[in-house]
């Protein structure tokens, strides 16, 4: 059985990664499109076999409530619009899959959770790395004790943001739409990884930020932010996030017996694991898998089997709470308890 998904926002990520992934799904298919560009939507509707009557604009989106072909609304808009569209989808009686970061404030995350609870609908945040085979393998090895006692984690996410060259980057430097800079967009992968690798919630954060305010890209949002997280077991995580460096998406977990490195850790395809111990380094063979299709199928299975998603709204809220604590620590120079 395949559930019908409506894609809201037909931008770069939706078109290049997520829509093609539906072809590999067992339980999910695209049945509706929501866009502000009728020509683009019609063209994609033809390409994906979506009936023309199931193409919506942002204005008539609420009438999706009358469309039984749509079970799940998948929101792929800039973060500043996630709350509005999640609430509208829940009110239309649809389940919601929403892109990361969940929203631009803790209060907005709570409103999204409440709206879906009230409507009796599922809410899942699209943390694709938690469905990616190399990341799942890393989690399993740490859990099994392959690294010995876990002591520390380092995680780095960075790239060069180009708002004047790339249409998909323009909103990324606008506070209202992005909520923040590199931390909200990509540093969140470092943050989320420290939580799924330890299986714990941090209790304290420290942070430092640097943004060149003469660079027009960083008038509203931060460029580089370094943060540390202290976990209850004593694990310390040291993370970096930047919008002005060559692309990096990696982490390394250090135990008292071995370390495990994923570089890249959170790319779309082609991950790479190295494990180092007293006998040297090795690269375990792990089969690549389509994390996008796995994420979409998980959402559909949760609806079909009435299960709570692995990455529900509460998971997105936890990260946004921590993001806000990191910003506070960077602003005040003080340790922030969470
Ligand atoms: P994008 O700019 O290419 O797509 C955003 C879409 O929203 C565009 O089609 C745009 O026209 C539409 N839109 C509607 N109203 C808008 C408004 N007022 N201002 C700006 N755009 C508006 O960006 P993207 O890279 O595709 O990102 C979309 C979402 O997906 C974001 O939440 C982003 O964080 C997330 N994302 C997730 C991943 C991932 O790996 N999970 C990767 C990239 C992006």
XYZ file of C-alpha atoms and ligand atoms in Angstrom:
382
model
C 0.000 0.000 0.000
C 1.286 3.442 -0.954
C 0.249 6.626 0.836
C -0.143 9.881 -1.093
C 2.280 12.719 -0.350
C 1.797 16.397 -1.256
C 5.120 18.197 -1.779
C 5.001 21.796 -0.516
C 7.815 23.910 -2.001
C 9.380 22.703 -5.242
C 12.887 24.074 -4.686
C 16.345 22.613 -5.104
C 16.252 19.928 -2.405
C 12.721 18.789 -3.286
C 13.454 18.560 -7.010
C 16.997 17.184 -6.910
C 16.857 14.746 -3.978
C 13.443 14.012 -2.528
C 11.089 13.782 -5.501
C 13.339 11.317 -7.391
C 13.611 9.191 -4.194
C 9.859 8.419 -4.265
C 10.607 6.081 -7.198
C 12.400 3.806 -4.701
C 9.685 3.944 -2.020
C 7.540 0.956 -1.073
C 4.876 2.913 0.809
C 4.996 6.500 -0.471
C 4.099 8.180 -3.740
C 3.656 11.778 -4.883
C -0.024 12.617 -5.424
C -0.050 16.435 -5.137
C 2.216 19.464 -5.568
C 2.009 22.865 -3.868
C 3.905 25.747 -5.454
C 3.862 29.481 -6.118
C 5.025 28.890 -9.707
C 2.197 27.345 -11.806
C 4.411 26.623 -14.824
C 7.047 24.813 -12.764
C 4.354 22.869 -10.880
C 2.594 21.806 -14.110
C 5.870 20.652 -15.648
C 6.781 18.605 -12.551
C 3.219 17.245 -12.333
C 3.578 15.865 -15.872
C 7.000 14.414 -15.046
C 5.764 12.665 -11.876
C 2.306 11.661 -13.123
C 0.442 13.999 -10.732
C -3.056 14.876 -11.907
C -3.480 18.568 -12.792
C -6.394 18.904 -10.320
C -3.940 17.969 -7.534
C -1.663 20.961 -8.188
C -2.191 23.658 -5.548
C -0.949 27.200 -4.981
C -0.055 28.562 -1.535
C -3.392 30.455 -1.620
C -5.684 27.476 -2.231
C -3.516 25.008 -0.235
C -6.132 24.702 2.559
C -8.588 23.080 0.135
C -6.263 20.043 0.195
C -8.496 18.943 3.113
C -11.040 17.789 0.537
C -8.511 15.669 -1.344
C -8.510 12.011 -0.220
C -5.499 11.313 -2.489
C -3.298 13.192 0.010
C -2.404 11.487 3.314
C 0.845 13.282 4.159
C 1.991 16.855 3.527
C 5.780 17.123 3.117
C 7.030 20.651 3.799
C 10.216 21.613 1.938
C 9.967 25.396 2.372
C 12.476 27.730 4.092
C 12.370 27.166 7.905
C 10.590 30.478 8.611
C 7.530 29.033 6.815
C 7.515 25.553 8.418
C 5.208 26.511 11.299
C 2.514 28.149 9.171
C 2.353 25.262 6.697
C 2.490 22.547 9.375
C -0.449 24.139 11.183
C -2.410 24.594 7.933
C -1.731 20.955 6.968
C -2.811 19.654 10.400
C -5.989 21.749 10.211
C -6.621 20.194 6.796
C -6.490 16.780 8.528
C -3.167 15.685 7.004
C -0.092 14.070 8.584
C 3.062 16.199 8.336
C 6.656 15.476 7.376
C 8.632 18.700 7.814
C 12.198 19.503 6.758
C 14.912 20.428 9.258
C 15.453 22.786 11.055
C 11.957 22.298 12.469
C 11.273 26.039 12.956
C 12.978 29.294 13.862
C 11.934 29.385 17.549
C 11.099 27.040 20.423
C 7.585 28.523 20.630
C 6.961 27.757 16.941
C 8.108 24.136 17.401
C 5.658 23.796 20.293
C 2.825 25.247 18.174
C 3.536 22.668 15.458
C 3.489 19.773 17.951
C 0.241 21.047 19.497
C -1.477 21.527 16.115
C -0.680 17.963 15.020
C -1.660 16.518 18.413
C -4.963 18.380 18.329
C -5.677 17.110 14.822
C -4.668 13.562 15.820
C -2.030 13.538 13.056
C 1.628 12.419 12.966
C 4.433 14.959 12.857
C 7.898 13.867 11.759
C 11.008 16.004 11.224
C 13.072 14.987 8.199
C 16.391 14.061 9.863
C 17.589 11.931 6.944
C 20.928 11.018 8.585
C 18.987 8.941 11.128
C 17.874 6.724 8.208
C 21.284 6.547 6.501
C 23.091 3.138 6.701
C 26.598 4.414 7.664
C 25.160 6.537 10.479
C 22.987 3.637 11.674
C 26.040 1.369 11.592
C 28.066 3.906 13.623
C 25.288 4.121 16.233
C 25.125 0.300 16.466
C 28.913 -0.063 16.876
C 28.994 2.525 19.681
C 26.017 0.858 21.396
C 27.709 -2.573 21.172
C 30.822 -1.111 22.846
C 33.099 -1.539 19.838
C 34.871 1.729 20.721
C 35.063 0.868 24.417
C 33.766 3.625 26.675
C 32.745 6.649 24.589
C 34.698 9.725 25.749
C 34.403 12.466 23.155
C 32.987 13.471 19.778
C 34.091 16.038 17.241
C 31.751 17.092 14.437
C 32.243 19.644 11.654
C 29.810 20.991 9.083
C 30.710 23.775 6.719
C 30.418 25.182 3.231
C 30.631 28.451 1.396
C 27.196 30.077 1.159
C 26.613 31.961 -2.118
C 23.323 33.890 -1.880
C 23.907 35.984 -5.005
C 24.851 33.023 -7.224
C 22.398 30.334 -6.034
C 18.643 31.010 -5.763
C 18.376 28.340 -3.008
C 20.884 30.283 -0.898
C 19.137 33.680 -0.833
C 16.832 32.797 2.093
C 19.750 31.201 3.979
C 21.208 34.624 4.839
C 17.841 36.174 5.795
C 17.110 35.883 9.523
C 13.330 35.840 9.127
C 13.304 32.885 6.712
C 16.350 30.960 7.990
C 16.089 31.661 11.729
C 19.894 31.914 11.919
C 22.995 31.154 9.904
C 25.216 28.102 9.527
C 24.165 26.591 12.880
C 20.458 26.404 11.953
C 21.142 25.071 8.464
C 24.121 22.703 8.754
C 25.562 22.922 12.289
C 22.321 21.175 13.274
C 23.748 17.998 11.648
C 26.726 18.114 14.051
C 24.366 18.761 16.960
C 21.890 16.016 16.036
C 24.762 13.549 15.472
C 26.171 14.085 18.980
C 22.729 13.216 20.354
C 22.169 10.078 18.262
C 25.743 8.826 18.714
C 25.638 9.155 22.517
C 21.930 8.352 22.899
C 21.973 11.089 25.561
C 20.751 14.664 25.966
C 23.385 17.344 26.695
C 23.205 19.179 30.022
C 25.472 22.162 29.326
C 26.742 24.159 26.331
C 29.461 26.733 25.633
C 30.016 28.570 22.343
C 31.967 31.182 20.405
C 30.930 32.890 17.186
C 32.738 34.821 14.491
C 31.040 36.629 11.607
C 32.660 39.296 9.439
C 29.977 41.980 9.567
C 31.499 43.776 6.553
C 30.619 40.673 4.469
C 27.076 41.309 3.134
C 26.234 37.613 3.658
C 26.547 37.969 7.420
C 24.534 41.140 8.079
C 21.609 39.139 9.510
C 22.897 35.625 10.257
C 26.047 34.084 11.762
C 28.914 32.647 9.761
C 31.116 30.493 12.024
C 30.125 29.073 15.371
C 32.030 26.603 17.556
C 30.199 24.899 20.408
C 30.811 22.280 23.066
C 28.230 20.019 24.658
C 28.575 18.189 27.969
C 26.619 14.917 28.262
C 25.535 13.253 31.535
C 27.916 10.277 31.043
C 30.841 12.708 30.835
C 31.149 12.650 27.030
C 32.293 16.027 25.711
C 31.395 16.998 22.135
C 33.207 19.733 20.260
C 31.416 20.941 17.132
C 31.988 23.517 14.407
C 29.709 25.022 11.820
C 30.623 27.550 9.146
C 29.268 29.270 6.028
C 32.679 30.440 4.763
C 34.833 27.327 4.409
C 35.296 24.550 1.844
C 32.563 21.920 2.234
C 32.908 19.496 5.160
C 30.321 17.099 6.676
C 32.126 14.808 9.114
C 32.252 13.498 12.650
C 34.522 11.311 14.778
C 33.597 9.453 17.969
C 36.447 8.564 20.356
C 36.263 5.691 22.818
C 38.922 4.380 25.177
C 39.541 1.402 22.828
C 38.950 2.816 19.332
C 37.755 5.788 17.329
C 35.191 5.822 14.523
C 35.292 8.409 11.773
C 32.618 9.166 9.178
C 33.847 11.521 6.455
C 31.599 12.399 4.830
C 29.042 11.555 7.500
C 25.961 13.414 6.343
C 26.283 13.672 2.585
C 23.574 12.625 0.161
C 25.555 9.655 -1.249
C 28.951 7.944 -0.790
C 29.809 7.899 2.884
C 33.114 6.708 4.240
C 33.863 5.041 7.581
C 37.287 4.511 9.169
C 37.874 2.807 12.504
C 41.206 3.160 14.296
C 42.461 1.113 17.249
C 45.759 -0.210 18.650
C 46.170 -2.464 15.605
C 45.801 0.359 13.053
C 43.056 1.641 10.785
C 40.397 -0.227 8.814
C 37.507 0.668 6.528
C 34.479 -1.563 7.208
C 32.360 -2.497 4.176
C 28.896 -1.013 4.561
C 26.253 -1.049 1.845
C 25.066 2.395 0.726
C 21.282 2.825 0.873
C 18.800 5.491 -0.187
C 18.306 7.496 3.033
C 15.647 9.692 1.401
C 13.447 6.741 0.393
C 13.989 5.125 3.831
C 12.861 8.345 5.541
C 9.752 8.682 3.341
C 8.836 5.009 3.825
C 9.263 5.379 7.595
C 6.815 8.295 7.632
C 4.307 6.245 5.616
C 4.752 3.167 7.840
C 4.140 5.260 10.972
C 0.835 6.422 9.503
C -0.146 2.954 8.235
C 0.751 1.207 11.518
C -0.163 4.101 13.846
C 3.382 4.347 15.251
C 5.280 7.372 16.575
C 7.989 8.420 14.096
C 11.609 7.841 15.073
C 12.201 11.595 14.622
C 8.954 13.219 15.838
C 8.305 16.915 16.451
C 9.831 16.525 19.926
C 13.158 15.562 18.304
C 13.143 18.767 16.239
C 12.187 20.800 19.326
C 15.117 19.358 21.341
C 17.572 20.561 18.683
C 15.999 24.023 18.416
C 16.161 24.384 22.241
C 19.874 23.517 22.057
C 20.434 25.847 19.081
C 18.962 28.693 21.163
C 21.175 27.730 24.143
C 24.236 27.736 21.838
C 23.321 31.226 20.536
C 22.890 32.410 24.148
C 26.263 30.926 25.169
C 27.957 32.612 22.187
C 26.280 35.962 22.953
C 27.014 35.978 26.704
C 30.286 34.048 26.761
C 28.797 32.016 29.630
C 28.095 28.305 30.077
C 24.391 27.645 29.518
C 22.658 24.806 31.396
C 19.971 23.025 29.415
P 15.020 26.290 -2.043
O 15.104 27.775 -1.936
O 15.602 25.666 -3.269
O 13.519 25.793 -1.911
C 12.558 26.473 -1.165
C 11.265 26.542 -1.940
O 10.333 27.313 -1.191
C 11.425 27.248 -3.307
O 10.753 26.510 -4.299
C 10.731 28.578 -3.089
O 10.124 29.087 -4.272
C 9.673 28.225 -2.047
N 9.168 29.380 -1.309
C 7.867 29.605 -1.048
N 7.689 30.740 -0.377
C 8.905 31.272 -0.217
C 9.364 32.476 0.394
N 8.537 33.340 0.981
N 10.687 32.714 0.375
C 11.555 31.832 -0.189
N 11.168 30.690 -0.790
C 9.850 30.402 -0.798
O 15.724 25.715 -0.732
P 16.091 24.202 -0.380
O 17.557 24.093 -0.295
O 15.369 23.287 -1.277
O 15.533 24.087 1.134
C 14.173 23.892 1.448
C 14.037 23.224 2.821
O 14.692 21.969 2.798
C 14.679 23.983 3.980
O 13.937 23.771 5.150
C 16.042 23.332 4.121
O 16.587 23.459 5.433
C 15.688 21.910 3.806
N 16.837 21.158 3.261
C 17.082 19.956 3.813
C 18.132 19.207 3.348
C 18.385 17.858 3.925
O 19.392 17.272 3.590
N 17.490 17.328 4.747
C 18.945 19.698 2.318
C 18.646 20.928 1.756
C 17.578 21.660 2.243
